[in-house]
Coordinates of N, CA and C in Angstrom, one line a residue:
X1 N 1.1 10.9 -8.2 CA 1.5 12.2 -7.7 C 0.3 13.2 -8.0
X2 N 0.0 13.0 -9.3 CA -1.3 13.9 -9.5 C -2.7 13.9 -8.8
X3 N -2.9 12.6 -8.2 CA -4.1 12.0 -7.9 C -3.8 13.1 -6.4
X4 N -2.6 12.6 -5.9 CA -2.6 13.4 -4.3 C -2.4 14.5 -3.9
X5 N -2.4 15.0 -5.2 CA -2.0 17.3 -5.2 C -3.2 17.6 -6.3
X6 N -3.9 17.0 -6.4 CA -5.4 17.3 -6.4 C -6.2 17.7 -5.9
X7 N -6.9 19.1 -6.2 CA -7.6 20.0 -5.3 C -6.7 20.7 -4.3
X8 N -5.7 20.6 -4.4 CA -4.9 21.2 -3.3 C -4.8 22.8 -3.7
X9 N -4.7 23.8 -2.9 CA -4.7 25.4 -3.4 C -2.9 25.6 -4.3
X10 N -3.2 26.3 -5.1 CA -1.7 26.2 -5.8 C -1.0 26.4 -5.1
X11 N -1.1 27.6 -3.8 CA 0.1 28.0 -2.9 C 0.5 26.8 -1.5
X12 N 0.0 26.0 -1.6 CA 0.2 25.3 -0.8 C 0.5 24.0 -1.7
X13 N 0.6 23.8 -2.6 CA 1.3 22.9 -4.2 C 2.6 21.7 -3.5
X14 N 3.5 23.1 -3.0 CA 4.9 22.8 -2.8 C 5.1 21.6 -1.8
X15 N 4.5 22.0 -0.7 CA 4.3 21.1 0.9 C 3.5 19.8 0.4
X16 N 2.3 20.0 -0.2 CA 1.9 19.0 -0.9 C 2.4 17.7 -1.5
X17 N 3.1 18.2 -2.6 CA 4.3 17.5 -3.3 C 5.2 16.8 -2.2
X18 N 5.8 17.7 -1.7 CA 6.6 17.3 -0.4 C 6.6 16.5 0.3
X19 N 4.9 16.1 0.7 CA 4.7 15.5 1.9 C 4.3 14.2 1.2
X20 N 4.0 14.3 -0.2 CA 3.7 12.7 -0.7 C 4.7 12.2 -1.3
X21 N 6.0 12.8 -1.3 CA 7.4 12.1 -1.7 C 8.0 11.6 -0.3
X22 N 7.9 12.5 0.6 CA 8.4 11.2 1.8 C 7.5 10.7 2.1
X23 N 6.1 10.2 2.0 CA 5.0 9.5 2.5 C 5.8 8.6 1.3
X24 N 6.1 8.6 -0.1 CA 6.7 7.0 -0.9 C 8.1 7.0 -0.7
X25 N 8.8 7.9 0.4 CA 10.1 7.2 0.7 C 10.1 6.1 1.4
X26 N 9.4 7.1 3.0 CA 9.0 6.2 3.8 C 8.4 5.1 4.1
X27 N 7.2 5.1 3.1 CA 6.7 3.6 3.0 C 7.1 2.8 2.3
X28 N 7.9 3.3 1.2 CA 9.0 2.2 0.2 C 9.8 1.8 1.1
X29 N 10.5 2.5 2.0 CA 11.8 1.8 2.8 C 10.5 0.8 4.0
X30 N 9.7 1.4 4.7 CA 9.2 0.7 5.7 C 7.9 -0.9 4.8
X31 N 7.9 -0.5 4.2 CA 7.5 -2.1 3.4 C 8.5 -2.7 2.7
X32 N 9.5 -2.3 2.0 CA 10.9 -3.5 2.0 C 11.2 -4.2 3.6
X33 N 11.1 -3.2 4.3 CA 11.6 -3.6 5.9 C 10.4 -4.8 5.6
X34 N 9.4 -4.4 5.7 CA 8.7 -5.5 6.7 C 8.6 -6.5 5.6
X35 N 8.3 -6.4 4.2 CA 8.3 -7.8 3.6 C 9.2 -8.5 3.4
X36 N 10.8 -8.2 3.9 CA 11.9 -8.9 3.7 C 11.6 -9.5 5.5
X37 N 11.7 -9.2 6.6 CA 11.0 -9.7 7.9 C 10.5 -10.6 7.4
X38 N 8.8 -10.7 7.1 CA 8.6 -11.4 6.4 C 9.2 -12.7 6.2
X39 N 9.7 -12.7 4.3 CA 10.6 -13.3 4.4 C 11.4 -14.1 5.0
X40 N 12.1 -13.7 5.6 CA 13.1 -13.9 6.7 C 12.5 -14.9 7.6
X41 N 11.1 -14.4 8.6 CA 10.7 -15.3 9.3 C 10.0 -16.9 8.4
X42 N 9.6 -16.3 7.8 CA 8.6 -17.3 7.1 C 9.6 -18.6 6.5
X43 N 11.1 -18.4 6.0 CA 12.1 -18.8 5.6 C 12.6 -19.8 6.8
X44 N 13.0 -18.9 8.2 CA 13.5 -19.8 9.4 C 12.5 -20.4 9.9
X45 N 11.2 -20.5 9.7 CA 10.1 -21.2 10.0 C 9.7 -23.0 9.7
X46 N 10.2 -22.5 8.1 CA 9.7 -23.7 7.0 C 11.4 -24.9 7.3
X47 N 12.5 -24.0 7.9 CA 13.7 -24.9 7.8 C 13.8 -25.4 9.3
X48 N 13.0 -24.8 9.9 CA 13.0 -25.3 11.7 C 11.9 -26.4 11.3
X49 N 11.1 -26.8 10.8 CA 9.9 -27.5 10.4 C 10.2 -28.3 9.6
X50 N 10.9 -28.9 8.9 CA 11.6 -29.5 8.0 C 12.4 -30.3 8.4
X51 N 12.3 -31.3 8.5 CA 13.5 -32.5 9.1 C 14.7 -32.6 8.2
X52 N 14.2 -32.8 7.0 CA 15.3 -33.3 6.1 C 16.0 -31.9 5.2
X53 N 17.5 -32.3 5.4 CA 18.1 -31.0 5.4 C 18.1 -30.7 3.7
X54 N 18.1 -31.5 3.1 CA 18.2 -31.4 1.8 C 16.9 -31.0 0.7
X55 N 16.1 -31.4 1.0 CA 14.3 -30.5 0.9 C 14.7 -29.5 1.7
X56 N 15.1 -29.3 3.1 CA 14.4 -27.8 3.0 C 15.8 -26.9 2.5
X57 N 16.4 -27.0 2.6 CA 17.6 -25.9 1.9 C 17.6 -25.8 0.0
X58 N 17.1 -26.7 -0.4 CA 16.3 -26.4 -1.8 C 14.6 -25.3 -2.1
X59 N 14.2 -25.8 -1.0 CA 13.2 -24.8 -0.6 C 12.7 -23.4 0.5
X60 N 13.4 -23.2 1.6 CA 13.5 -22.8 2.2 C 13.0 -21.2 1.5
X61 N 14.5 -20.7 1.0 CA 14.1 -19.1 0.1 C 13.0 -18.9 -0.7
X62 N 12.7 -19.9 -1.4 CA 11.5 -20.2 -2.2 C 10.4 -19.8 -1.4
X63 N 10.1 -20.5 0.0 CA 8.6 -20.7 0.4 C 8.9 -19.2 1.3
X64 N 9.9 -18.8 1.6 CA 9.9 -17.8 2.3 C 9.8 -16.6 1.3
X65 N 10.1 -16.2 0.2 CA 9.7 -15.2 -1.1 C 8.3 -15.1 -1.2
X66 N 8.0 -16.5 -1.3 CA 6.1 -17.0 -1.4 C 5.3 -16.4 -0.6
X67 N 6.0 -16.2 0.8 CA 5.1 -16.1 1.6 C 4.6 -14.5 1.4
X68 N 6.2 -14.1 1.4 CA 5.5 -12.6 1.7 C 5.3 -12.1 0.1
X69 N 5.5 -12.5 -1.0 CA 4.8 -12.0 -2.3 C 3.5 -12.3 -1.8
X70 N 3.0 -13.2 -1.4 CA 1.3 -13.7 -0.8 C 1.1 -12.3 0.0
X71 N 1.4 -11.8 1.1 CA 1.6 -11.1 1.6 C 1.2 -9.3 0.9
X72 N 2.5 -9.4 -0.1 CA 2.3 -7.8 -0.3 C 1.2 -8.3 -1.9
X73 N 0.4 -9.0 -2.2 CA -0.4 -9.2 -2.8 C -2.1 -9.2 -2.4
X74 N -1.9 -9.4 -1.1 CA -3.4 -9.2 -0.1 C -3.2 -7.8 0.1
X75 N -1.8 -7.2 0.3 CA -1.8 -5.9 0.4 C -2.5 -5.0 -0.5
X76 N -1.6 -5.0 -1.3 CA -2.5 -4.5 -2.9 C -4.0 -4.7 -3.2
X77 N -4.3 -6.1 -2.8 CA -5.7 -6.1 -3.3 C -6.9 -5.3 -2.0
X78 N -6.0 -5.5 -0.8 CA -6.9 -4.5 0.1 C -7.1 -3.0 -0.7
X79 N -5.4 -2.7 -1.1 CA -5.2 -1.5 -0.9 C -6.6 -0.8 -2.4
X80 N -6.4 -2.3 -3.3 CA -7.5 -1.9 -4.2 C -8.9 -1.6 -4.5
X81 N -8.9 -2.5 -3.4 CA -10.4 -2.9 -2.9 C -10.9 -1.2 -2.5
X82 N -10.2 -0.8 -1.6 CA -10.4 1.1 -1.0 C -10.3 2.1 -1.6
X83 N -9.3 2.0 -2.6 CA -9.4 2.9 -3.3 C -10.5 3.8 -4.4
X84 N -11.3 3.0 -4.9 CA -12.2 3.8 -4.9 C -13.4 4.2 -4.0
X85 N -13.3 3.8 -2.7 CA -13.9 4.7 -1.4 C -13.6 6.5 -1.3
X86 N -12.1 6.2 -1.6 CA -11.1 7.5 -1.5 C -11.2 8.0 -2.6
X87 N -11.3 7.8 -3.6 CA -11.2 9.1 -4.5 C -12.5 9.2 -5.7
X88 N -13.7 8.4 -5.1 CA -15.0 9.1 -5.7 C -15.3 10.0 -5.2
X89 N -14.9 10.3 -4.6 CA -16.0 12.1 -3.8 C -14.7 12.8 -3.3
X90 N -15.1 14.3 -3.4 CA -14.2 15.2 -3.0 C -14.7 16.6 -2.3
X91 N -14.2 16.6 -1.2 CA -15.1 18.2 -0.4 C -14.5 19.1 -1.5
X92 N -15.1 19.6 -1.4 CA -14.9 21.3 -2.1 C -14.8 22.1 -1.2
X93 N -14.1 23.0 -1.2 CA -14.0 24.4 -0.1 C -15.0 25.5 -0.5
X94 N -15.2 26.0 -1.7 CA -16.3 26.4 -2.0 C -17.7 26.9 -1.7
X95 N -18.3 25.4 -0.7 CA -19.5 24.7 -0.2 C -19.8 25.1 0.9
X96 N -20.8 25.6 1.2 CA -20.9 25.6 2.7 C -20.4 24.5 3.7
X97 N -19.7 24.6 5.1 CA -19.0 24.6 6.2 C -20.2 23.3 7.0
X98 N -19.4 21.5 6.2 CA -20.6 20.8 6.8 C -21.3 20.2 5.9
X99 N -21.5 20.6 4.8 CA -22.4 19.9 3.6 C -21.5 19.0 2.9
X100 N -21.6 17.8 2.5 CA -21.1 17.1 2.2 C -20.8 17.3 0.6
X101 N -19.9 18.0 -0.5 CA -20.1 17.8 -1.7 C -20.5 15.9 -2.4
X102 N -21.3 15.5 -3.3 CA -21.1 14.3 -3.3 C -21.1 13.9 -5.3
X103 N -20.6 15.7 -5.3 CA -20.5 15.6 -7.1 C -19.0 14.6 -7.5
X104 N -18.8 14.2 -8.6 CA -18.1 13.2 -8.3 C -16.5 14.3 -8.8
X105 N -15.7 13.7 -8.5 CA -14.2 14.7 -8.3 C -13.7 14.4 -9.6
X106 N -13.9 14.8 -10.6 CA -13.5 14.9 -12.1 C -12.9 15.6 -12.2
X107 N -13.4 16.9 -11.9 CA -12.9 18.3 -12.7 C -12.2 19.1 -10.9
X108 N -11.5 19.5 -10.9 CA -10.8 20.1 -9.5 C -11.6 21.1 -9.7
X109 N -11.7 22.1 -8.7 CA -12.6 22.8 -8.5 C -11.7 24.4 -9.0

């Protein structure tokens, strides 16, 4: 929360705050949605593919949990991989209109 109401002007704090609590409602509800999908597909996939009924109903939930933990695990490591793209540098308002600040974003301005 702190990382994303950083640099923000105090008077504008509130909306700030605001807008990055439903940005983790909404993508908390819309990635359960899609890694249980996921799931789901990857589960009716492995038991349509599976002849024998007794392997796949011992495995089935298994390989379909697998799939999408695989899943929100590529996620993560993308999402790690970028993250420090995003928050080594920070514009300053300060700066003249166009100049790129490229001091590193330590200290808020």
């Amino acid at each position: 929360m702190s990382t994303a109401t950083s640099g923000v002007p105090s008077a504008d704090a509130g909306a700030a705050s605001a807008t990055v609590n439903a940005a983790q409602q909404i993508g908390g509800s819309l990635g359960t949605a899609l890694l249980n999908t996921i799931a789901a597909t990857a589960t009716t996939w492995y038991f349509a593919t599976h002849p024998s009924p007794v392997s796949a109903q011992e495995n089935t939930t298994i390989y379909g949990f697998t799939v999408a933990l695989g899943v929100a695990t590529a996620i993560l490591l993308v999402t790690a991989a970028l993250m420090p793209s995003r928050t080594r540098w920070q514009w300053r308002p300060d700066h003249q209109a166009g100049a790129p600040d490229f001091d590193a974003a330590v200290d808020p301005p």
